[in-house]
Coordinates of C-alpha atoms in Angstrom, one line a residue:
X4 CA 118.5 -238.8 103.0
X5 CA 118.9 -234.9 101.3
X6 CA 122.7 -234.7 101.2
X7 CA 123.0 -230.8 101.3
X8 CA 125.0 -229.3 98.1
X9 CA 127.2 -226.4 98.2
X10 CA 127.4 -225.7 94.0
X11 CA 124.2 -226.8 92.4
X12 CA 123.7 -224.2 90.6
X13 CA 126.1 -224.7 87.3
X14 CA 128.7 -226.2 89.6
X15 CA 129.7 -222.1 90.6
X16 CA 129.6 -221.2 93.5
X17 CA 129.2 -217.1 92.9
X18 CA 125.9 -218.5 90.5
X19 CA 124.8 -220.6 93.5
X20 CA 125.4 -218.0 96.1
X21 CA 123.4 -215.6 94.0
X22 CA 120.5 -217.8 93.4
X23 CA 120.8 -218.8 97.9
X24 CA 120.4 -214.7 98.3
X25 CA 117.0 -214.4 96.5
X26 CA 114.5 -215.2 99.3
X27 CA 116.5 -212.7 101.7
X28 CA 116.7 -210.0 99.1
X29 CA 113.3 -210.5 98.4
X30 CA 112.5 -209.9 102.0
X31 CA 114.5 -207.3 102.3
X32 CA 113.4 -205.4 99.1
X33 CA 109.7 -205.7 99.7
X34 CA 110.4 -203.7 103.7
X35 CA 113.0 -201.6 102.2
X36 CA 111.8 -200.1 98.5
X37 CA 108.3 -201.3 98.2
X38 CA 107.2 -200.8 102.2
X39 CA 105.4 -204.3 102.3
X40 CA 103.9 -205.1 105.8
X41 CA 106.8 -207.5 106.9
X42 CA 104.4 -210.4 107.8
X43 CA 103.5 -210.2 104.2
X44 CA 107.4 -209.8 102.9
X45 CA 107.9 -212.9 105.4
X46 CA 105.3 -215.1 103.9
X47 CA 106.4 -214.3 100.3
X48 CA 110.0 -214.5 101.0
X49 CA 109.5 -218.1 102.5
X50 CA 107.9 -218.8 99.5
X51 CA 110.7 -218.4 97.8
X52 CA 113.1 -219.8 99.9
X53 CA 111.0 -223.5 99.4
X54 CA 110.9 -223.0 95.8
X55 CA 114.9 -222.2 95.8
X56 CA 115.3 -225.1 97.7
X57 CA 113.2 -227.3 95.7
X58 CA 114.4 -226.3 92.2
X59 CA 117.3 -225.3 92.9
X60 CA 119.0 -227.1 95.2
X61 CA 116.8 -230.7 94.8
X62 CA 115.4 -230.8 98.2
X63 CA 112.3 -232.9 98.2
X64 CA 109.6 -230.6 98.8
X65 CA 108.0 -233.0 101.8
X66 CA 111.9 -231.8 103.5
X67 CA 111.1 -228.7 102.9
X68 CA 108.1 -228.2 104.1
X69 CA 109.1 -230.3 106.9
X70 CA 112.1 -227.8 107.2
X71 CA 109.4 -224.6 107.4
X72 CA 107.2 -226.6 109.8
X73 CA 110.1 -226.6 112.6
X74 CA 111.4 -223.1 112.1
X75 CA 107.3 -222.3 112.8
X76 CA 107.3 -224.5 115.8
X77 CA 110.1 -222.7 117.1
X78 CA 109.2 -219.1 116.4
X79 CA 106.0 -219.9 118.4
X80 CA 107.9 -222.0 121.4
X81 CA 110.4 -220.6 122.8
X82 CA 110.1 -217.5 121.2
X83 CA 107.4 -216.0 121.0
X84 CA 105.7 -218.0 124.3
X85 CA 108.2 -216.0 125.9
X86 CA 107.5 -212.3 124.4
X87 CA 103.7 -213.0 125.0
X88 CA 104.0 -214.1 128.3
X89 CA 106.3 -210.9 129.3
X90 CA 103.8 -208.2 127.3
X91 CA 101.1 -210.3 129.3
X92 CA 103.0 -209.3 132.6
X93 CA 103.2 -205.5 131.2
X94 CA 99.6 -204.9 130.1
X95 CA 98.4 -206.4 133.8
X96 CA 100.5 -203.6 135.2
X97 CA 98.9 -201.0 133.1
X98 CA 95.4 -202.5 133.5
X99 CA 96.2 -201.8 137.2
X100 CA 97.4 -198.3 136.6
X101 CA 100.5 -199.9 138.4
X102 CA 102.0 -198.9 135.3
X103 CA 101.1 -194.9 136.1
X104 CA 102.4 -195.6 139.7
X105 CA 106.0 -196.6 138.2
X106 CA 106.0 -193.9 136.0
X107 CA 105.2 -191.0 138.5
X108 CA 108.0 -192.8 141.0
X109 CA 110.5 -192.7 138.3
X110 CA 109.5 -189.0 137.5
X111 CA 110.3 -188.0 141.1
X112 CA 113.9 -189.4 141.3
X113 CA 115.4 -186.4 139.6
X114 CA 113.8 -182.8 138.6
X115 CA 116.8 -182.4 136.3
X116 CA 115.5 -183.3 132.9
X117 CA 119.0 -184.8 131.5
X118 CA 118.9 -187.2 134.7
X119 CA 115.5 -188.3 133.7
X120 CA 116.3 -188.9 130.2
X121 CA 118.7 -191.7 131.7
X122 CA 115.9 -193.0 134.3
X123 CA 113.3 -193.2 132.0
X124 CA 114.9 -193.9 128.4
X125 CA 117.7 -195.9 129.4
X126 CA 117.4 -197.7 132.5
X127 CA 113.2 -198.2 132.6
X128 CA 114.0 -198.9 128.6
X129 CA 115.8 -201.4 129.6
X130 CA 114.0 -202.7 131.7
X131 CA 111.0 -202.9 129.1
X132 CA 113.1 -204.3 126.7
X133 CA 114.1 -206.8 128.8
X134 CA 110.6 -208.3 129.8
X135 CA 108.9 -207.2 125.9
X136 CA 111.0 -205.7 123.3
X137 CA 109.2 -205.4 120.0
X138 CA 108.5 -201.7 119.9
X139 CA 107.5 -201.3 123.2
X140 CA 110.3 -199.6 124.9
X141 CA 110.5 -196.8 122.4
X142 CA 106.7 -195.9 122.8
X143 CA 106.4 -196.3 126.3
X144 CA 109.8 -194.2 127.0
X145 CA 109.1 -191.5 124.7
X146 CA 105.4 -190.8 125.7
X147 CA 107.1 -190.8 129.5
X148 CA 109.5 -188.4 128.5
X149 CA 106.5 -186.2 127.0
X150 CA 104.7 -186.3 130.0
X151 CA 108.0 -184.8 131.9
X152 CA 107.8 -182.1 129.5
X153 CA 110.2 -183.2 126.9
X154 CA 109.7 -181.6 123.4
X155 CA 108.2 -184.5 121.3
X156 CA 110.9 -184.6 118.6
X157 CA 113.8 -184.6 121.5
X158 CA 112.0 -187.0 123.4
X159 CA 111.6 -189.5 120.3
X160 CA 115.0 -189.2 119.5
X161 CA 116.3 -189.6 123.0
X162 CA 113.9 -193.3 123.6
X163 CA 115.9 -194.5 119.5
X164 CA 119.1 -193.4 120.5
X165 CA 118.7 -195.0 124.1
X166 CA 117.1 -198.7 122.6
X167 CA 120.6 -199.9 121.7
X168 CA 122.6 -201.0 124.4
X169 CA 120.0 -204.1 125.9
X170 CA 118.0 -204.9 122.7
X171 CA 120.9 -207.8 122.0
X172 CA 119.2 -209.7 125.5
X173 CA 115.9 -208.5 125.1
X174 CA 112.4 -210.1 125.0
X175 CA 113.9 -212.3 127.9
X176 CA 117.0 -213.1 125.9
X177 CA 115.5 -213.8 122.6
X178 CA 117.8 -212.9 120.1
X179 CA 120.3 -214.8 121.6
X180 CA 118.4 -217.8 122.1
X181 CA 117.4 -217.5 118.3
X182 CA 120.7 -216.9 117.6
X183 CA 122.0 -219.8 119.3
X184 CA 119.3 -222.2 117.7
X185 CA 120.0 -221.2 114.1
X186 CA 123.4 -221.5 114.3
X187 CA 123.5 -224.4 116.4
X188 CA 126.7 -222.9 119.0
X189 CA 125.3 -223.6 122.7
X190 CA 123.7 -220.1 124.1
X191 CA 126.2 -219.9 126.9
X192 CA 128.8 -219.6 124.5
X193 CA 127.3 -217.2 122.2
X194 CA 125.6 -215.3 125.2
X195 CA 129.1 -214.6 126.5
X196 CA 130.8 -213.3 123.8
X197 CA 127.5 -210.6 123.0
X198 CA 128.4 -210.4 126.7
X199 CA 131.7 -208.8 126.0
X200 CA 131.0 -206.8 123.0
X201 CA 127.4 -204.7 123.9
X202 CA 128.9 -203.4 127.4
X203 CA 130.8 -201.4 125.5
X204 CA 128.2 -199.4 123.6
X205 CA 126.7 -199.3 127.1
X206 CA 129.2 -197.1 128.7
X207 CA 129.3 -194.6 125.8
X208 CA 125.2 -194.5 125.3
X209 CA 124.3 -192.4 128.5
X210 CA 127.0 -190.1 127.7
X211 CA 125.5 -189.6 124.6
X212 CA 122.1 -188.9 125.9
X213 CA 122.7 -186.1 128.2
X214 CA 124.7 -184.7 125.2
X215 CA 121.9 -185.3 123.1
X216 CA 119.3 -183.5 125.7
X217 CA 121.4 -180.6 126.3
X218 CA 124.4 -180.2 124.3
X219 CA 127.9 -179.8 125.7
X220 CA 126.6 -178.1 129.1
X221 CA 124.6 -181.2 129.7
X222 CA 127.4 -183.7 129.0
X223 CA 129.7 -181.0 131.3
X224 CA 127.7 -180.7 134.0
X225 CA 126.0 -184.6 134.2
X226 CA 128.8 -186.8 132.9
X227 CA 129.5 -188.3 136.2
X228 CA 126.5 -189.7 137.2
X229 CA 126.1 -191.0 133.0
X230 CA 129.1 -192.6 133.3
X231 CA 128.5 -194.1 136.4
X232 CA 124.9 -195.5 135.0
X233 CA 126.7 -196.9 132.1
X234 CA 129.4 -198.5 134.4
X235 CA 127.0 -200.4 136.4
X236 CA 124.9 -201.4 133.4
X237 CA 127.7 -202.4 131.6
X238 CA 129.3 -204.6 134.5
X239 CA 125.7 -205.8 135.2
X240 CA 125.1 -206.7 131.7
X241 CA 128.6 -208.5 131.7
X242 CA 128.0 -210.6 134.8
X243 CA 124.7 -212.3 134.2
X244 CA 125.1 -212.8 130.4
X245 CA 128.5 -214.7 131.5
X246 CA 127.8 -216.1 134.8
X247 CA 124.3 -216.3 135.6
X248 CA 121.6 -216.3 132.5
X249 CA 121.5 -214.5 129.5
X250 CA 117.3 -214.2 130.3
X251 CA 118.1 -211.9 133.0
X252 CA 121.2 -209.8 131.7
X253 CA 119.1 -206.8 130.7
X254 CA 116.6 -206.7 133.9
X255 CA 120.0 -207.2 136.4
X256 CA 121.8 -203.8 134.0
X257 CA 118.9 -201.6 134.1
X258 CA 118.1 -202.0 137.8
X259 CA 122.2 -201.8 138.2
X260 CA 122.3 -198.4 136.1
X261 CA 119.5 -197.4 137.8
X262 CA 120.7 -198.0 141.5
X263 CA 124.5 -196.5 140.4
X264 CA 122.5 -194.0 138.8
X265 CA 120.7 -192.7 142.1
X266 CA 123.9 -193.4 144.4
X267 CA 125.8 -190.4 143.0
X268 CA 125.1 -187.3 144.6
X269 CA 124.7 -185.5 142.2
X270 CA 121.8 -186.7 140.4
X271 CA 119.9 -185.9 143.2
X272 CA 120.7 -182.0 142.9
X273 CA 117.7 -180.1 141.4
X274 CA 118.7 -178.7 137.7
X275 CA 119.6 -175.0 137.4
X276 CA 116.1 -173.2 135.9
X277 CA 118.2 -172.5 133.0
X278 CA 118.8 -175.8 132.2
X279 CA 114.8 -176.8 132.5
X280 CA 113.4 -173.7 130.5
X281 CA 116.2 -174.9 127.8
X282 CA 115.3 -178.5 127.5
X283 CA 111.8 -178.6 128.7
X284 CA 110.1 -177.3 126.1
X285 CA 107.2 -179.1 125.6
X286 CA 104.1 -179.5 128.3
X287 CA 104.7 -181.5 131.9
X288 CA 101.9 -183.5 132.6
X289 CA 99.4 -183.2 135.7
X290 CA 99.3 -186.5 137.3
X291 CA 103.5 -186.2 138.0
X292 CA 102.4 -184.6 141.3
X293 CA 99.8 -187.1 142.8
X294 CA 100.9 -188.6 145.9
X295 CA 101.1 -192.4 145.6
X296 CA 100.7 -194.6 149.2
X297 CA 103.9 -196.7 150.0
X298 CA 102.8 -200.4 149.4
X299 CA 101.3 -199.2 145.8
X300 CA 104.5 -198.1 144.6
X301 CA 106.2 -201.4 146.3
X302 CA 103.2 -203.2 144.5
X303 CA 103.9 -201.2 140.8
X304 CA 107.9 -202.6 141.4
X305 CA 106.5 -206.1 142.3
X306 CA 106.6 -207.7 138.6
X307 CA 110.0 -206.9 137.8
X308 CA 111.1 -208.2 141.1
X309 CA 109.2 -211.7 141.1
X310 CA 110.6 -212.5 137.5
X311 CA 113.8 -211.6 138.9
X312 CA 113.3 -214.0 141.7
X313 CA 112.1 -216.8 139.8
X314 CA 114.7 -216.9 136.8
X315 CA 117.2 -216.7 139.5
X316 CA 115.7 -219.8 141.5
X317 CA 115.8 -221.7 138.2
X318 CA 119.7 -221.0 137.8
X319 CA 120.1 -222.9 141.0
X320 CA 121.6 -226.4 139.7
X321 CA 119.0 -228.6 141.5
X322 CA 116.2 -226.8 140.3
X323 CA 117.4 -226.3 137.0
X324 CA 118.1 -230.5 136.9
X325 CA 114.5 -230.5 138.1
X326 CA 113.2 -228.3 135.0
X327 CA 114.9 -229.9 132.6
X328 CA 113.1 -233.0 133.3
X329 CA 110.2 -231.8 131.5
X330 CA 112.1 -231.3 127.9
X331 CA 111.8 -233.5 125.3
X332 CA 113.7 -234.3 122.5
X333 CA 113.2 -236.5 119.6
X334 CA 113.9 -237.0 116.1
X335 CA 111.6 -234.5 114.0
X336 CA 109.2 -236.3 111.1
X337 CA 110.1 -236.3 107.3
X338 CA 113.0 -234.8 107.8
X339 CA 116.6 -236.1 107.1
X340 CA 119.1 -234.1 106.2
X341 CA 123.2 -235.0 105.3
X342 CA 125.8 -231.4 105.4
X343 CA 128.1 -231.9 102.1
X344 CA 130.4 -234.1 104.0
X345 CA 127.9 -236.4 104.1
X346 CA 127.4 -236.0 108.2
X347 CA 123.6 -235.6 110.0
X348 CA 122.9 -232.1 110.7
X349 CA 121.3 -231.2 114.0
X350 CA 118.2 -230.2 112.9
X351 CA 116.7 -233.9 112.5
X352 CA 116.6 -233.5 116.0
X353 CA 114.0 -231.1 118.3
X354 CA 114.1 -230.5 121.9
X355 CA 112.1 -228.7 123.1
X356 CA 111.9 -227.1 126.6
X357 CA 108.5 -227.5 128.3
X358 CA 109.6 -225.9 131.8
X359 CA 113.0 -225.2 131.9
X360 CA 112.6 -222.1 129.0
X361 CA 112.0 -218.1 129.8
X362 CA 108.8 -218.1 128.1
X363 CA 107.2 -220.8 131.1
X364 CA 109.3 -219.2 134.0
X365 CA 107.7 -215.4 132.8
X366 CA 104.2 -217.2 133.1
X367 CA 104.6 -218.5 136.5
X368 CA 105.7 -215.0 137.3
X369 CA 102.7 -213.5 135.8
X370 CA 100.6 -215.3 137.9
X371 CA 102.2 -214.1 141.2
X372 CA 102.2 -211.0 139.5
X373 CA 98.4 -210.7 138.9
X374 CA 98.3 -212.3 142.7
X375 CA 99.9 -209.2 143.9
X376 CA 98.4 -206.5 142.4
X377 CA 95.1 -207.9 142.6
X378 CA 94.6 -209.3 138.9
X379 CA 91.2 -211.9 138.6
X380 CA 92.2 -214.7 136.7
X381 CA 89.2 -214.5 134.4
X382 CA 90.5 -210.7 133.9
X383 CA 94.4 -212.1 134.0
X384 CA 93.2 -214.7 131.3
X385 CA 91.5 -211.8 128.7
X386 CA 94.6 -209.6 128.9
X387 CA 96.6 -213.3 128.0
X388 CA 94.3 -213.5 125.2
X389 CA 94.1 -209.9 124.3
X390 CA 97.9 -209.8 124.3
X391 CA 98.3 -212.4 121.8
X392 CA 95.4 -210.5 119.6
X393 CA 97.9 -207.3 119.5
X394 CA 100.6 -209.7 118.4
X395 CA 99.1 -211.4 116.1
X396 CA 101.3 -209.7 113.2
X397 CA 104.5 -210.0 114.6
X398 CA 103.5 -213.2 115.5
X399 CA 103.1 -214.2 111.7
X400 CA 105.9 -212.4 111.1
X401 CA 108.4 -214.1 113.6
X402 CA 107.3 -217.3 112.3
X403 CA 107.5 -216.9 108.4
X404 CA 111.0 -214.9 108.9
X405 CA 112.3 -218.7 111.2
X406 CA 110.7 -221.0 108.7
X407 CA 112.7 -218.5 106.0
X408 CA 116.1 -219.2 108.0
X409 CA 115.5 -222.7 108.7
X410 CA 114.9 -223.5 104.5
X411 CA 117.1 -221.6 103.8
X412 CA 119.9 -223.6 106.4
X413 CA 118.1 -227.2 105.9
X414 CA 118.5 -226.9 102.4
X415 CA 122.2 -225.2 102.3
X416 CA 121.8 -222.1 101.0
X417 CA 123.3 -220.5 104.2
X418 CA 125.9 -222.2 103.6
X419 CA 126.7 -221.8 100.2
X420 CA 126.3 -217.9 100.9
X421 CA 128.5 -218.1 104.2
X422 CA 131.3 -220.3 101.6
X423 CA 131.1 -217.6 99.0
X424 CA 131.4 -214.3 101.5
X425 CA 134.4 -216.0 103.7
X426 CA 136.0 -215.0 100.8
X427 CA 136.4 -211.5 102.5
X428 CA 139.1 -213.2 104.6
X429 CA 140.1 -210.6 107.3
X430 CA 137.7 -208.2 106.2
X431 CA 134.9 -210.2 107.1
X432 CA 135.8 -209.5 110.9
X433 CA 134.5 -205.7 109.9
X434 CA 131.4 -207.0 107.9
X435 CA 130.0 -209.2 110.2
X436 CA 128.3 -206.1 112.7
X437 CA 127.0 -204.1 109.3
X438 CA 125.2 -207.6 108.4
X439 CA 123.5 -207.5 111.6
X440 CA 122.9 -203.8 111.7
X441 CA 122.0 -204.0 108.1
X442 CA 119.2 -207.2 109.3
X443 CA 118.1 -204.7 111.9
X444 CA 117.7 -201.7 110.0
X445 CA 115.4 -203.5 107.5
X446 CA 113.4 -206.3 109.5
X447 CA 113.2 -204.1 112.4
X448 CA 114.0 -207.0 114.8
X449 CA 117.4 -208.2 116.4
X450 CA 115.8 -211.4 116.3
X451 CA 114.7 -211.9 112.7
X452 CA 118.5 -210.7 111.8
X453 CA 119.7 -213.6 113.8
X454 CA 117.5 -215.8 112.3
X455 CA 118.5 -214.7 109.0
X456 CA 122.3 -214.7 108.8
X457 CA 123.1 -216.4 111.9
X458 CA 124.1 -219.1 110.2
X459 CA 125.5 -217.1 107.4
X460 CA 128.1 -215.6 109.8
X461 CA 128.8 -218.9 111.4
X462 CA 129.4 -221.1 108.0
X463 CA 131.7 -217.7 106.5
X464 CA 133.4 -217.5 110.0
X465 CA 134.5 -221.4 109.8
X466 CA 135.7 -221.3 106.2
X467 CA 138.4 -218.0 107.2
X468 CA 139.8 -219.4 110.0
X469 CA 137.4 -217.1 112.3
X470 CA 136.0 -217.9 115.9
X471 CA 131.9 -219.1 114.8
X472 CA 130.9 -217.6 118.2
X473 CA 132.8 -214.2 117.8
X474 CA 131.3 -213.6 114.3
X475 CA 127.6 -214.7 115.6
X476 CA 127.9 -212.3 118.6
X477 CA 129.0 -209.7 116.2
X478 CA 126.0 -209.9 114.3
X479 CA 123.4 -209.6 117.3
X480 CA 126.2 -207.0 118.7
X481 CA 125.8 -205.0 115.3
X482 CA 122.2 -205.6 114.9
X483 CA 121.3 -203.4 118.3
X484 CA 122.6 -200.2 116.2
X485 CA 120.1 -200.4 113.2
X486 CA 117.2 -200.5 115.5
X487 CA 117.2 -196.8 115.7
X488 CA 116.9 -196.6 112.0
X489 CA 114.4 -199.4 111.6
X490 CA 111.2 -197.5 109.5
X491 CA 109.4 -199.8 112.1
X492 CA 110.6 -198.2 115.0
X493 CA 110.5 -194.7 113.8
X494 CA 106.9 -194.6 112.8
X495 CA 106.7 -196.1 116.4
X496 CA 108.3 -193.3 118.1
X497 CA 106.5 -190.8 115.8
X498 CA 102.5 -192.1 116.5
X499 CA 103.8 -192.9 120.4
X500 CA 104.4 -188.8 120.5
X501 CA 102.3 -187.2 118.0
X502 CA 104.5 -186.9 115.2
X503 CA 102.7 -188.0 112.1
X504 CA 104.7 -188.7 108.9
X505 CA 107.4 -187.0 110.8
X506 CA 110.0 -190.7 110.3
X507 CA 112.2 -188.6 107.8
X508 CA 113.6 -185.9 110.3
X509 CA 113.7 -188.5 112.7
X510 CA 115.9 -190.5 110.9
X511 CA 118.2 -187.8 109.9
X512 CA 118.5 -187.0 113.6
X513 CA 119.5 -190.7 114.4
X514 CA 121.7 -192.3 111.5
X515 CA 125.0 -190.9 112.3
X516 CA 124.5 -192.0 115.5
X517 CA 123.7 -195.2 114.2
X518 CA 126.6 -195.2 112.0
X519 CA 128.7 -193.9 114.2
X520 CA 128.6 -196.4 116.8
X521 CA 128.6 -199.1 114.4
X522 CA 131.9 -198.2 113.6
X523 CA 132.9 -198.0 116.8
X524 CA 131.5 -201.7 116.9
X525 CA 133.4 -203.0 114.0
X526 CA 136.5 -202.2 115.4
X527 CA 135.5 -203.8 118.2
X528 CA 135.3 -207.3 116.9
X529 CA 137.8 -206.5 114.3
X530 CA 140.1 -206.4 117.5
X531 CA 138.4 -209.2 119.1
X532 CA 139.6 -211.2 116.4
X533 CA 142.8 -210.2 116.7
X534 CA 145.7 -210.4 119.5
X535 CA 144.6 -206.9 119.6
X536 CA 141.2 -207.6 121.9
X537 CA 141.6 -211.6 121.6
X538 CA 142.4 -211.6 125.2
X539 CA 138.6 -210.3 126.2
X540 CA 137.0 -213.6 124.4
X541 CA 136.6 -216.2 126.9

């Protein structure tokens, strides 16, 4: 048995803490200064967690590797099974020219560019965030908003700015799910409090949108139906990440915010001439005025409604019993691992989920998918394998960056980092969303930020006295504001709208945004943890 050590380095634990932080600063300094392709910073910073954990800390190196092998095994099931499955679902659609269908409906909802700018950026980005994450939202949103008529660079920074509020739930839930696995606190629990923190930023983000598309006159003249899109997403997003499943929190908020969206009169007004000449600036695309026949456009909304269907029949308790037949636990070889006290840990033990897991349910919803809008399964089955082809970076990036995190908490490095910053005491309540936002900003990836100081958070949190699940919320909950930032998902914005080497303006037009709402986000859970906000944690 590896008893896990909290002060092996010199018997200090500032020396020991310092020597735990090398593999992440590693990571983080080959993205940030050097600009390393991150499946290449993940490799090498895993390499360095095993050899930190090895010499350092006196972790056998069969553990280790052992340690690295699961935190593979999970990256690719659940986690990534589920984002290829959902881009699988996506690229069918565009294969189709479904896709085109969707966009042109959404395009003819509202004439009034601000009104589109919350259709298309934050509801359909939603939407898209929900089912892929990873990028695609921004590209997709901004080359939408382009082919309204958008100017590029307003259009780029409207599809950032917007990617905030669902990214916590996207990819089918993934961060959370990660989040919930690294740290080892039951997803309900962790799903609920990112529940409660994230509508918030919700309500405010469509405000800022129509401010951001045309000033003070926009926000003036559109703030009803913005805050009544944020309203619904926001209670949407609050309901199923509490009460019904965390997998379908984003999809339920951006067909909510959508809906309320469309319900208020005034969205429906066409936009003064004035207002279009001011913000349409750029050139409206041709195909917005082809007529599409009724069952295509029902068709084009047909994927987002059968996954909705099927993760909500696997919520109902028989059927879920019946899923969870299929998952199977059992004690994971070469590893066996003590915490400090002397206690197993939970990671000598692997379930995993066969059926009853978003990545399977997507799949079966794929297939009726390419059922309904007339996919051949030979043609269904190239796009599956095409779609993991275009992944395959992130792919090798997920799973270094979870072998990383699971070293890294195997070996007790996390902890001896989350012992050494619960030092912060109080203060730590205000740390824990720039950690996440910080994670985001550089990795690129709510996900990967999880994976990284998930555990952190939750080993700091226990030593001060914190709630573990309030401090691990707060770091997905922070982590949505650095994704506008991210160098990843600017140069994705500028290639998806023709604005090559263009990521520094970008970037000055989005951090105090960024910044600004992660303050806004701090307080948040600094009241949370307080008597303050206390009484919104479950």
């Amino acid at each position: 048995m590896y008893v896990q050590q909290l002060e092996p380095v010199a018997d200090s634990l500032g020396l020991s803490a310092l020597v735990a932080t090398l593999p992440l600063l590693t990571v983080l300094v080959l993205l940030g200064a050097v600009r390393m392709k991150a499946h290449r910073a993940g490799l090498i910073g895993l390499a360095v967690a095993v050899l930190v954990a090895w010499l350092a800390y006196g972790m056998p190196l069969g553990q280790t590797a052992s340690s690295a092998a699961q935190g593979v095994l999970f990256g690719l099931f659940p986690i990534l099974w589920i984002v290829v499955n959902a881009l699988w679902v996506y690229r069918m659609t565009v294969r189709t020219r479904h896709f085109d269908i969707l966009r042109r409906s959404f395009g003819r909802l509202s004439d009034d560019p601000r009104i589109q700018a919350l259709v298309v950026a934050f509801c359909f980005g939603a939407l898209l965030e929900a089912l892929a994450g990873f990028g695609a939202p921004v590209a997709i949103s901004a080359v939408m908003l382009v082919a309204l008529g958008f100017d590029p660079v307003r259009a780029a920074v409207v599809a950032l700015v917007a990617n905030t509020a669902p990214v916590a739930f996207g990819a089918m839930g993934t961060p959370v799910v990660t989040l919930a696995q690294v740290t080892g606190l039951p997803l309900d629990a962790v799903a609920t409090v990112v529940g409660r923190q994230t509508p918030l930023l919700a309500l405010v983000v469509p405000l800022l949108l129509v401010w951001l598309v045309d000033g003070r006159r926009g926000l003036r003249e559109t703030w009803v139906p913005a805050l009544a899109c944020g309203v619904a997403f926001a209670a949407a997003q609050f309901a199923a990440s509490n009460y019904v499943s965390a997998q379908l929190a984003d999809i339920g908020a951006a067909l909510a915010g959508a809906g309320a969206l469309m319900a208020v009169p005034h969205a429906r007004r066409p936009a003064a001439e004035p207002v279009r000449a001011a913000v349409l600036t750029g050139v409206r695309s041709d195909d917005l005025d082809h007529h599409d026949p009724r069952p295509e456009v029902l068709r084009a909304y047909a994927p987002y409604a059968l996954i909705v269907a099927v993760f909500s029949l696997a919520q109902i308790p028989a059927v879920k019993d019946l899923l969870a037949k299929a998952t199977r636990t059992f004690d994971w070889p070469f590893l066996n691992v003590a915490d400090p006290s002397g206690d197993p840990v939970g990671g000598n033990v692997f379930s995993l989920p066969l059926v009853a897991t978003g990545g399977t349910l997507v799949l079966l919803a794929g297939v009726g998918t390419a059922a309904v809008i007339g996919v051949h399964a030979r043609v269904a089955a190239r796009e599956w394998a095409a779609t993991v082809h275009e992944l395959r970076f992130a792919i090798l990036t997920v799973t270094s960056v979870l072998a990383l995190a699971y070293v890294m908490n195997l070996s007790g490095q996390a902890a001896t980092i989350g012992h050494y910053v619960a030092a912060a005491g109080a203060g730590l309540a205000f740390l824990s969303p720039v950690l996440g936002w910080f994670g985001v900003a550089v990795t690129g990836s709510d996900t990967s930020a999880n994976a990284l100081f998930g555990a952190l958070q939750v080993t700091a949190a226990q030593q001060s006295g914190l709630s573990p699940e309030l401090l691990a919320a707060a770091n997905s909950s922070g982590g949505v504001l650095g994704k506008m930032i991210s160098p990843q998902n600017l140069t994705i914005a500028c290639a998806a709208v023709g604005l090559a080497s263009k990521e520094g303006d970008l970037l000055r037009k989005v951090l105090p945004w960024s910044l600004g709402l992660l303050l806004v986000m701090c307080l948040i859970v600094v009241g949370q943890s307080t008597a303050v906000l206390g009484w919104m944690l479950p």
